[in-house]
């Protein structure tokens, strides 16, 4: 049996991934030596741009919540696209679509944010059924975009577990042209037969605290990458919540190194 993707390098996995977006992501992770994604959940355009430029060298994916930006305009996303090129990272709008196919198509393509025009990756809850993937795919596939399904959440009391999570994996397996992986807490699907390489992006990562007062739960990069077999750590306040730009960079490097060391340990290359 071929080795599990779990123990392969990101560059080995890039070579055999048919999805252009997943391939690009795995390649740049290998090149930049980072499996860190930062969630820049700040509400002013200038702060997002400043932090994105600051963190560019440390990250593989910049995660946004575009609807929390108070002074949003299309110049913001144009600038983010330029920064993505300059620093080689992908943009992931954490939109969590959750409606019928026809509605999400409009939400993805149009409205104020025109998400499909600038976000390489977005995500969706599987709760409405497979039509949500079909709707998003009609818009995203011609633009070489990719989708993550929400298989599990980091928050306390989440209903995304058990059979729901397993059914999410099955839904993804039927749509591998567009679905490149999951937002999840554990590598659920990896049977070692190399039939499909799904990426696992994991929020709820923190080195200093165990959670917040609103149900967020944190695990360490080592728990996420080594013990749970996920691929990318997503860190928000742990990085951008620093006192100044110098500390933001320091924290990003600390998480980048922790994530990368955990990956090296997993693939058996740690010194
Ligand atoms: P934090 O500041 O590191 O707690 O931010 C985590 C980010 O990840 C934030 O943007 C959330 O919306 C996002 N998130 C999450 O925390 N947990 C989940 O299960 C999912 C997304 Br899905």
CSV table of C-alpha atoms and ligand atoms in Angstrom, one decimal:
chain,number,residue,atom,x,y,z
A,1,UNK,CA,0.0,0.0,0.0
A,2,UNK,CA,1.3,3.5,-0.8
A,3,UNK,CA,2.2,5.6,2.2
A,4,UNK,CA,-0.4,7.8,3.8
A,5,UNK,CA,-0.4,11.5,2.9
A,6,UNK,CA,0.2,12.0,6.6
A,7,UNK,CA,3.8,11.1,6.3
A,8,UNK,CA,4.5,12.6,2.9
A,9,UNK,CA,6.1,16.0,2.5
A,10,UNK,CA,4.1,19.0,1.3
A,11,UNK,CA,6.1,19.0,-2.0
A,12,UNK,CA,5.5,15.3,-2.6
A,13,UNK,CA,1.8,15.9,-2.1
A,14,UNK,CA,1.9,19.0,-4.4
A,15,UNK,CA,3.2,16.8,-7.3
A,16,UNK,CA,0.2,14.4,-7.1
A,17,UNK,CA,-2.6,16.9,-6.4
A,18,UNK,CA,-4.8,17.6,-9.4
A,19,UNK,CA,-6.4,20.7,-8.1
A,20,UNK,CA,-4.5,23.8,-9.2
A,21,UNK,CA,-5.2,25.7,-6.1
A,22,UNK,CA,-4.2,22.9,-3.7
A,23,UNK,CA,-1.1,22.3,-5.7
A,24,UNK,CA,-0.1,25.9,-5.5
A,25,UNK,CA,-0.7,26.0,-1.8
A,26,UNK,CA,1.3,22.9,-1.1
A,27,UNK,CA,4.2,24.2,-3.2
A,28,UNK,CA,4.3,27.6,-1.5
A,29,UNK,CA,4.2,25.9,1.9
A,30,UNK,CA,7.2,23.9,1.0
A,31,UNK,CA,9.1,26.9,-0.5
A,32,UNK,CA,8.3,29.3,2.4
A,33,UNK,CA,8.6,26.6,5.1
A,34,UNK,CA,5.3,27.5,6.7
A,35,UNK,CA,2.0,25.9,7.5
A,36,UNK,CA,0.7,28.9,9.3
A,37,UNK,CA,-2.4,30.8,8.3
A,38,UNK,CA,-3.2,34.0,10.2
A,39,UNK,CA,-6.8,35.1,10.7
A,40,UNK,CA,-6.6,38.9,10.5
A,41,UNK,CA,-9.9,39.6,12.3
A,42,UNK,CA,-9.5,43.4,12.6
A,43,UNK,CA,-12.1,45.8,11.4
A,44,UNK,CA,-10.2,48.7,9.6
A,45,UNK,CA,-8.9,48.4,6.1
A,46,UNK,CA,-5.6,50.0,6.8
A,47,UNK,CA,-4.9,47.7,9.7
A,48,UNK,CA,-5.6,44.6,7.6
A,49,UNK,CA,-3.3,45.9,4.8
A,50,UNK,CA,-0.5,46.8,7.3
A,51,UNK,CA,-0.7,43.4,9.1
A,52,UNK,CA,-1.0,41.4,5.9
A,53,UNK,CA,2.2,43.1,4.5
A,54,UNK,CA,4.0,42.5,7.8
A,55,UNK,CA,3.0,38.9,8.0
A,56,UNK,CA,3.3,38.0,4.4
A,57,UNK,CA,6.7,36.2,4.7
A,58,UNK,CA,5.5,34.0,7.6
A,59,UNK,CA,2.2,32.7,6.2
A,60,UNK,CA,0.8,30.4,3.6
A,61,UNK,CA,-2.8,31.5,3.8
A,62,UNK,CA,-4.3,34.9,4.8
A,63,UNK,CA,-7.7,34.3,6.3
A,64,UNK,CA,-10.3,37.1,6.2
A,65,UNK,CA,-13.8,37.8,7.5
A,66,UNK,CA,-14.5,40.5,5.0
A,67,UNK,CA,-17.9,41.4,6.4
A,68,UNK,CA,-16.4,42.7,9.7
A,69,UNK,CA,-14.5,45.4,7.9
A,70,UNK,CA,-16.1,48.8,8.6
A,71,UNK,CA,-14.6,50.7,5.7
A,72,UNK,CA,-14.6,48.0,3.1
A,73,UNK,CA,-14.1,48.9,-0.5
A,74,UNK,CA,-12.7,47.0,-3.6
A,75,UNK,CA,-9.4,48.8,-3.2
A,76,UNK,CA,-8.9,46.7,0.0
A,77,UNK,CA,-9.2,43.4,-1.9
A,78,UNK,CA,-7.1,44.7,-4.8
A,79,UNK,CA,-4.3,45.5,-2.3
A,80,UNK,CA,-4.6,42.1,-0.7
A,81,UNK,CA,-4.3,40.5,-4.1
A,82,UNK,CA,-1.1,42.5,-4.8
A,83,UNK,CA,0.3,41.5,-1.4
A,84,UNK,CA,-0.6,37.8,-2.0
A,85,UNK,CA,1.5,38.0,-5.2
A,86,UNK,CA,4.3,39.9,-3.5
A,87,UNK,CA,4.6,37.5,-0.6
A,88,UNK,CA,3.2,34.3,-2.2
A,89,UNK,CA,0.3,33.4,0.0
A,90,UNK,CA,-3.3,32.4,-0.8
A,91,UNK,CA,-6.4,34.3,0.4
A,92,UNK,CA,-9.1,32.5,2.2
A,93,UNK,CA,-12.4,34.2,2.9
A,94,UNK,CA,-13.9,32.4,5.9
A,95,UNK,CA,-17.4,33.1,4.7
A,96,UNK,CA,-19.0,29.8,5.9
A,97,UNK,CA,-21.7,29.7,3.3
A,98,UNK,CA,-24.8,27.8,4.6
A,99,UNK,CA,-27.7,28.3,2.2
A,100,UNK,CA,-29.2,26.6,-0.9
A,101,UNK,CA,-27.2,26.4,-4.0
A,102,UNK,CA,-29.0,29.3,-5.8
A,103,UNK,CA,-28.5,31.7,-2.9
A,104,UNK,CA,-24.9,30.9,-2.2
A,105,UNK,CA,-24.1,31.4,-5.9
A,106,UNK,CA,-25.2,35.1,-5.6
A,107,UNK,CA,-23.5,35.5,-2.2
A,108,UNK,CA,-20.2,34.2,-3.6
A,109,UNK,CA,-20.2,36.0,-7.0
A,110,UNK,CA,-22.0,39.3,-6.3
A,111,UNK,CA,-23.3,41.6,-3.7
A,112,UNK,CA,-20.9,44.1,-2.1
A,113,UNK,CA,-18.0,41.8,-1.6
A,114,UNK,CA,-17.7,39.8,-4.9
A,115,UNK,CA,-15.8,37.1,-2.9
A,116,UNK,CA,-15.1,34.8,-5.9
A,117,UNK,CA,-13.2,37.6,-7.7
A,118,UNK,CA,-10.5,37.8,-5.1
A,119,UNK,CA,-10.5,34.9,-2.6
A,120,UNK,CA,-8.6,31.8,-3.7
A,121,UNK,CA,-10.4,29.6,-1.2
A,122,UNK,CA,-13.7,29.8,0.7
A,123,UNK,CA,-15.6,27.5,2.9
A,124,UNK,CA,-19.2,26.1,3.4
A,125,UNK,CA,-21.2,24.3,5.9
A,126,UNK,CA,-22.5,21.0,4.5
A,127,UNK,CA,-25.8,21.4,6.4
A,128,UNK,CA,-28.0,22.3,3.3
A,129,UNK,CA,-26.8,19.2,1.4
A,130,UNK,CA,-24.8,18.9,-1.8
A,131,UNK,CA,-26.6,21.7,-3.7
A,132,UNK,CA,-24.4,24.2,-1.8
A,133,UNK,CA,-21.3,22.7,-3.4
A,134,UNK,CA,-22.9,22.7,-6.8
A,135,UNK,CA,-23.9,26.3,-6.6
A,136,UNK,CA,-20.5,27.5,-5.4
A,137,UNK,CA,-18.8,25.3,-7.9
A,138,UNK,CA,-20.6,27.0,-10.8
A,139,UNK,CA,-19.1,30.3,-9.9
A,140,UNK,CA,-15.7,29.2,-8.5
A,141,UNK,CA,-14.5,26.4,-10.7
A,142,UNK,CA,-14.1,28.5,-13.9
A,143,UNK,CA,-12.0,30.9,-11.8
A,144,UNK,CA,-9.8,28.1,-10.4
A,145,UNK,CA,-11.1,28.7,-6.9
A,146,UNK,CA,-11.4,26.0,-4.3
A,147,UNK,CA,-13.7,25.1,-1.4
A,148,UNK,CA,-13.2,23.7,2.1
A,149,UNK,CA,-16.1,22.0,3.9
A,150,UNK,CA,-16.6,22.6,7.6
A,151,UNK,CA,-16.3,19.1,9.0
A,152,UNK,CA,-15.7,20.1,12.6
A,153,UNK,CA,-15.5,23.3,14.5
A,154,UNK,CA,-13.2,24.4,17.4
A,155,UNK,CA,-16.0,25.8,19.5
A,156,UNK,CA,-17.4,24.2,22.7
A,157,UNK,CA,-20.6,22.3,22.1
A,158,UNK,CA,-20.3,22.2,18.3
A,159,UNK,CA,-22.9,20.0,16.6
A,160,UNK,CA,-20.5,19.2,13.7
A,161,UNK,CA,-19.3,15.8,15.0
A,162,UNK,CA,-19.9,12.0,14.6
A,163,UNK,CA,-22.0,11.0,11.6
A,164,UNK,CA,-22.3,14.6,10.4
A,165,UNK,CA,-18.6,14.8,10.1
A,166,UNK,CA,-18.4,11.4,8.3
A,167,UNK,CA,-21.1,12.5,5.9
A,168,UNK,CA,-19.2,15.7,5.2
A,169,UNK,CA,-16.2,13.6,4.1
A,170,UNK,CA,-18.4,11.6,1.7
A,171,UNK,CA,-19.8,14.8,0.2
A,172,UNK,CA,-16.2,16.0,-0.4
A,173,UNK,CA,-15.2,12.7,-2.0
A,174,UNK,CA,-18.0,13.2,-4.6
A,175,UNK,CA,-16.7,16.7,-5.5
A,176,UNK,CA,-13.0,16.5,-5.6
A,177,UNK,CA,-12.7,18.8,-8.6
A,178,UNK,CA,-13.7,21.7,-6.3
A,179,UNK,CA,-13.4,20.6,-2.7
A,180,UNK,CA,-9.7,20.5,-1.6
A,181,UNK,CA,-10.2,19.7,2.0
A,182,UNK,CA,-11.8,20.6,5.3
A,183,UNK,CA,-11.9,22.9,8.2
A,184,UNK,CA,-11.6,20.4,11.0
A,185,UNK,CA,-9.9,19.4,14.2
A,186,UNK,CA,-8.7,15.9,13.1
A,187,UNK,CA,-7.6,14.2,10.0
A,188,UNK,CA,-10.7,12.0,9.6
A,189,UNK,CA,-10.2,10.7,6.1
A,190,UNK,CA,-6.8,9.2,5.3
A,191,UNK,CA,-7.0,5.6,4.5
A,192,UNK,CA,-3.4,5.4,3.2
A,193,UNK,CA,-4.5,4.3,-0.3
A,194,UNK,CA,-3.6,7.7,-1.8
A,195,UNK,CA,-7.0,7.9,-3.5
A,196,UNK,CA,-7.6,11.5,-2.4
A,197,UNK,CA,-5.4,14.0,-0.6
A,198,UNK,CA,-7.6,16.3,1.4
A,199,UNK,CA,-6.1,19.3,3.2
A,200,UNK,CA,-7.0,19.9,6.8
A,201,UNK,CA,-7.0,23.5,8.0
A,202,UNK,CA,-7.4,23.9,11.7
A,203,UNK,CA,-8.5,26.9,13.7
A,204,UNK,CA,-8.6,27.0,17.5
A,205,UNK,CA,-4.8,27.2,17.9
A,206,UNK,CA,-3.0,29.0,20.7
A,207,UNK,CA,0.2,28.6,22.7
A,208,UNK,CA,-0.7,30.8,25.7
A,209,UNK,CA,-4.3,30.2,26.5
A,210,UNK,CA,-6.8,27.4,26.5
A,211,UNK,CA,-9.8,29.4,25.1
A,212,UNK,CA,-11.9,32.5,25.4
A,213,UNK,CA,-15.1,33.5,27.3
A,214,UNK,CA,-17.2,32.8,24.2
A,215,UNK,CA,-16.6,29.1,23.7
A,216,UNK,CA,-13.4,29.1,21.6
A,217,UNK,CA,-11.1,26.2,22.5
A,218,UNK,CA,-7.3,26.2,21.7
A,219,UNK,CA,-4.9,23.5,21.1
A,220,UNK,CA,-1.2,23.7,20.4
A,221,UNK,CA,0.4,23.4,16.9
A,222,UNK,CA,1.9,20.1,18.1
A,223,UNK,CA,-1.4,18.7,19.0
A,224,UNK,CA,-3.0,19.8,15.8
A,225,UNK,CA,-0.2,18.8,13.3
A,226,UNK,CA,1.3,15.7,15.0
A,227,UNK,CA,-1.4,14.3,17.2
A,228,UNK,CA,-4.4,15.1,15.0
A,229,UNK,CA,-2.6,15.0,11.7
A,230,UNK,CA,-3.9,18.3,10.3
A,231,UNK,CA,-2.0,20.3,7.7
A,232,UNK,CA,-2.4,24.1,8.4
A,233,UNK,CA,-2.7,25.9,11.7
A,234,UNK,CA,-5.0,28.9,11.7
A,235,UNK,CA,-4.1,31.5,14.4
A,236,UNK,CA,-5.9,34.8,15.0
A,237,UNK,CA,-5.6,36.7,18.2
A,238,UNK,CA,-2.5,34.7,19.2
A,239,UNK,CA,-0.7,36.6,16.4
A,240,UNK,CA,-2.5,39.9,15.6
A,241,UNK,CA,-3.4,40.6,19.3
A,242,UNK,CA,0.1,41.7,20.1
A,243,UNK,CA,1.0,45.2,21.4
A,244,UNK,CA,2.9,46.5,18.4
A,245,UNK,CA,4.1,45.5,14.9
A,246,UNK,CA,7.4,44.1,16.2
A,247,UNK,CA,5.6,41.7,18.6
A,248,UNK,CA,3.1,40.7,15.8
A,249,UNK,CA,6.1,39.6,13.7
A,250,UNK,CA,7.7,37.8,16.7
A,251,UNK,CA,4.5,35.9,17.4
A,252,UNK,CA,4.1,35.0,13.8
A,253,UNK,CA,7.6,33.6,13.7
A,254,UNK,CA,6.9,31.6,16.9
A,255,UNK,CA,3.8,30.0,15.5
A,256,UNK,CA,5.4,29.4,12.1
A,257,UNK,CA,8.3,27.6,13.7
A,258,UNK,CA,6.1,25.6,16.1
A,259,UNK,CA,3.9,24.5,13.1
A,260,UNK,CA,6.9,23.7,10.9
A,261,UNK,CA,8.7,21.8,13.6
A,262,UNK,CA,5.6,19.8,14.3
A,263,UNK,CA,5.3,19.0,10.5
A,264,UNK,CA,9.0,17.9,10.4
A,265,UNK,CA,8.4,15.6,13.4
A,266,UNK,CA,5.3,14.1,11.7
A,267,UNK,CA,7.1,13.3,8.5
A,268,UNK,CA,10.1,12.0,10.4
A,269,UNK,CA,12.6,14.7,9.5
A,270,UNK,CA,13.1,16.4,12.8
A,271,UNK,CA,16.7,16.8,13.9
B,1,LIG,P1,-8.7,33.1,17.1
B,1,LIG,O1,-8.5,34.6,17.4
B,1,LIG,O2,-7.3,32.4,16.9
B,1,LIG,O3,-9.6,32.5,18.2
B,1,LIG,O4,-9.4,33.1,15.7
B,1,LIG,C1,-9.8,32.0,15.1
B,1,LIG,C2,-10.4,32.3,13.7
B,1,LIG,O5,-10.8,31.1,13.1
B,1,LIG,C3,-11.6,33.2,13.7
B,1,LIG,O6,-11.5,33.9,12.5
B,1,LIG,C4,-12.8,32.3,13.6
B,1,LIG,O7,-13.9,32.8,12.9
B,1,LIG,C5,-12.2,31.1,12.9
B,1,LIG,N1,-12.8,29.8,13.2
B,1,LIG,C6,-12.7,29.2,14.5
B,1,LIG,O8,-12.1,29.8,15.4
B,1,LIG,N2,-13.2,28.0,14.7
B,1,LIG,C7,-13.8,27.2,13.8
B,1,LIG,O9,-14.2,26.1,14.0
B,1,LIG,C8,-13.9,27.8,12.5
B,1,LIG,C9,-13.4,29.1,12.2
B,1,LIG,BR1,-14.8,26.9,11.1
